[in-house]
Amino acid sequence: MRPHGRDALASLYFEYPIFDAPQHLPATQHAPVVIIGAGPIGMISALTLAKYGVHSILLDNKATFNDGSRAICISRSSYQILDALGVVSDFCDHALPWDTGYSYYRGKKILEFQMPDSANEKFRPMYNLQQQYIEQFLYQCVEKNLFIEMRWRSELMQINKDTDTVHLDIKDPLRSYTIACDWVVAADGARSTTRRLCGHRLNGENYEGRYVIADVQMDHDFPTIRRALFDPKSRLGGTVLIHKQPHNIWRIDYQLGPEENAQDAIAETSVRQSVAAVFADIGYAGTWDLEWWSIYSANTLLLDDYRDGRIFFAGDSAHIVPIFGVRGLNNGIADGFNIGWKLAYFLTGKADKDILDSYTPERRGATLDVFANATKSTRFMTPPTQGWQVMRDAALSLALTDTRFGKLANPRQMTPYTYAQSPLTHKDDATFTAGPKSGAVFLDAPYADGYLCDALSGSYSLIYFGQTPPDDQDWCNVLKADPHSTLGDLYDAQNGTAYLIRPDLHIAGRWKHFDKTSFDASLAKAALR
Ligand SMILES: Cc1cc2nc3c(=O)[nH]c(=O)nc-3n(C[C@H](O)[C@H](O)[C@H](O)COP(=O)(O)OP(=O)(O)OC[C@H]3O[C@@H](n4cnc5c(N)ncnc54)[C@H](O)[C@@H]3O)c2cc1C
């Protein structure tokens, strides 16, 4: 919602472009892949396919980017994906990096936490950037990519499936037509039309706690540090989260009490009063302007299967996760990258169809892991019962005098999921005592004149520590590394150690002493040709 007198797209700082539907379309339409929804996840899927030379048609029923205040935190692992897709530079230029969070209880600081970071890494643990910019920067790359055909104002109306083809009925302001395609990525968001037309439902839980999120513009002189206020004067018994975003925009999330009526709480006067009370808490007395606000409650909902034949669900169409811990967008970005490279490997003849079977176990597994972590955060942020409330308040009171309890007051951040059980992952070599495990996301480190992530090419990469690596193979890029280097230390390497890294930067397998037979078995597992 926007303040009285400002229309839906009248932002204080972002100019929404308005896109037209396509003027001309071919009479017969067939595409290898159609992506429904040009939100962040649809665009990531399209850019990933394009990286491997696979054409897609990208449809969105809107005429512009998502409006209002949505995802604002992008994790390091998402930056690594953006970098691998060659689209990260605008993000680096505009976003605010951060690694620190403060938690307060009744006005007293009880926790100062730092996310792990080091100069070995190309990217910082977290960046704040409004979702409009995330979509704009992705779209600037989509728009000029010859492998992607973007169609705005184009709405999916109906789906007909046969064994080899999916037929999509599309409506735009000028016409209705059908596209036949081999594969579909459904990235059409939380209210997914594709999901409904296929007769699937999200299953899981809804949480009681309700939050108002309000974006305000103000010249507040405080660094990019995430603040969590427990039981502050402005929200007795409740929680407030404060994040800085570019353009002096601040996101204030405040919890509603059980007695508060949602309709009253989102009236403009009430939002202004609540925000002003938070500012009194943090000692800000300057001017400010209200940009946008909304209300939400936490959900942990997901599909039983992220695949229905030739249709793959990615992002919010497949799962809704609580926003504490910045997982909605980041989890979805990993979905889009995951299905993108696997479909591309299959469609370009680099892998058998079996590779597609790994999508659901890997990405659904990641969502369940997010749920496990987010549920802990959500219970702490918005205790679901009186019992949880009493326990939470007891922990916070103890934190005033004992820092060990303060650690509980940290809304956990996103960490990438380890595909340990994936059909594509080689069993971990138990002789390692450190380093990224089989299935984990790679660890960045200085390599050659830059970082390891710069040398990973988008195909499988074998990092061999030692002087005599196996010969280059056409499916795999072989990198030689020094076991006595920072990279060698981080990867617990000795002479002859090898790590196989997948195109999506997860470790496919690792060998303390490289073994060709076991290595070949790992490739067969990955269904590679
Ligand atoms: C208020 C709010 C706050 C949030 N805060 C955070 C946060 O702090 N951190 C975080 O990580 N995440 C947050 N999220 C979640 C994050 O915004 C989503 O996870 C993210 O947008 C998911 O991207 P997506 O591409 O899957 O879906 P969407 O961004 O919803 O995109 C789906 C697209 O599909 C299009 N579409 C829908 N139906 C059709 C159709 N029939 N035909 C054609 N196109 C269609 C829509 O127009 C839309 O553009 C927040 C979400 C909300 C609503």
XYZ file of N, CA and C in Angstrom, residues 11-14 16 40 65-74 79 91 94-96 127-138 215-217 243-251 291-292 329:
144
model
N 6.549 5.477 -6.506
C 7.603 5.284 -5.501
C 8.358 6.586 -5.278
N 8.933 6.722 -4.092
C 9.741 7.918 -3.800
C 11.092 7.862 -4.499
N 11.528 6.657 -4.903
C 12.901 6.555 -5.399
C 13.064 5.679 -6.634
N 12.038 4.911 -7.015
C 12.205 3.977 -8.138
C 11.201 4.314 -9.227
N 9.190 3.046 -12.207
C 8.789 1.774 -12.827
C 8.638 1.949 -14.334
N 12.096 -12.600 -10.185
C 13.522 -12.925 -10.144
C 13.830 -14.371 -10.535
N 7.840 -4.378 -13.159
C 8.415 -5.228 -12.110
C 7.475 -5.295 -10.915
N 7.753 -6.240 -10.011
C 6.964 -6.330 -8.783
C 7.050 -5.005 -8.029
N 5.913 -4.523 -7.572
C 5.955 -3.242 -6.871
C 5.979 -3.462 -5.354
N 6.214 -2.391 -4.648
C 6.215 -2.469 -3.184
C 7.531 -2.984 -2.655
N 7.508 -3.377 -1.409
C 8.740 -3.797 -0.747
C 8.705 -5.298 -0.557
N 9.575 -6.007 -1.230
C 9.577 -7.463 -1.086
C 10.970 -7.866 -0.614
N 11.612 -8.803 -1.309
C 12.926 -9.257 -0.831
C 13.916 -8.102 -0.833
N 14.739 -8.037 0.210
C 15.757 -6.980 0.238
C 17.140 -7.529 0.537
N 17.266 -8.795 0.941
C 18.587 -9.306 1.321
C 19.031 -10.397 0.347
N 20.198 -10.228 -0.237
C 20.726 -11.221 -1.170
C 21.973 -11.831 -0.538
N 24.882 -14.220 -4.821
C 25.829 -13.386 -5.582
C 26.740 -14.267 -6.445
N 24.623 -5.268 -9.466
C 24.299 -5.577 -8.063
C 25.409 -5.050 -7.154
N 25.304 -1.226 -6.696
C 24.175 -0.563 -6.016
C 23.854 -1.074 -4.614
N 24.119 -2.364 -4.364
C 23.644 -2.954 -3.102
C 24.521 -2.540 -1.922
N 23.975 -2.670 -0.709
C 24.727 -2.358 0.509
C 25.199 -3.658 1.156
N 23.943 -8.770 1.146
C 23.787 -7.455 0.499
C 22.327 -7.043 0.582
N 22.086 -5.780 0.857
C 20.704 -5.283 0.842
C 20.436 -4.519 -0.450
N 19.369 -4.916 -1.110
C 18.956 -4.253 -2.352
C 17.472 -4.533 -2.550
N 16.707 -3.491 -2.868
C 15.265 -3.666 -3.050
C 14.985 -4.578 -4.246
N 13.890 -5.344 -4.137
C 13.579 -6.320 -5.186
C 13.346 -5.662 -6.555
N 12.844 -4.417 -6.568
C 12.654 -3.751 -7.863
C 13.977 -3.664 -8.619
N 15.060 -3.342 -7.870
C 16.371 -3.245 -8.526
C 16.862 -4.629 -8.939
N 16.600 -5.611 -8.079
C 17.024 -6.981 -8.412
C 16.397 -7.348 -9.761
N 15.102 -7.063 -9.896
C 14.413 -7.408 -11.147
C 14.906 -6.528 -12.296
N 15.121 -5.266 -12.024
C 15.585 -4.375 -13.095
C 16.951 -4.819 -13.625
N 17.860 -5.140 -12.725
C 19.205 -5.520 -13.179
C 19.177 -6.851 -13.928
N 18.333 -7.774 -13.454
C 18.212 -9.035 -14.187
C 17.588 -8.774 -15.558
N 8.299 0.507 4.535
C 9.519 1.126 4.020
C 9.388 2.632 4.170
N 10.412 3.250 4.749
C 10.386 4.705 4.888
C 11.691 5.269 4.336
N 11.622 6.516 3.880
C 12.839 7.180 3.421
C 13.250 8.176 4.496
N 16.190 -2.732 8.738
C 17.215 -2.943 7.714
C 17.401 -1.678 6.893
N 18.648 -1.363 6.603
C 18.925 -0.239 5.710
C 18.985 -0.738 4.268
N 18.423 0.035 3.362
C 18.483 -0.290 1.933
C 19.052 0.912 1.179
N 19.444 0.732 -0.079
C 19.933 1.894 -0.840
C 18.887 3.009 -0.933
N 19.336 4.220 -1.266
C 18.501 5.422 -1.417
C 17.862 5.856 -0.102
N 18.569 5.644 1.010
C 18.048 6.062 2.324
C 16.687 5.462 2.635
N 16.439 4.278 2.105
C 15.181 3.593 2.411
C 15.463 2.617 3.550
N 14.565 2.603 4.523
C 14.720 1.706 5.680
C 13.498 0.806 5.752
N 13.720 -0.475 5.924
C 12.621 -1.428 6.103
C 12.405 -1.634 7.588
N 7.056 5.238 2.326
C 7.134 4.788 0.934
C 6.050 3.758 0.616
N 5.911 2.752 1.458
C 5.032 1.614 1.138
C 4.886 0.776 2.391
N 13.747 -15.347 -1.485
C 14.403 -15.044 -2.755
C 15.626 -15.933 -2.971
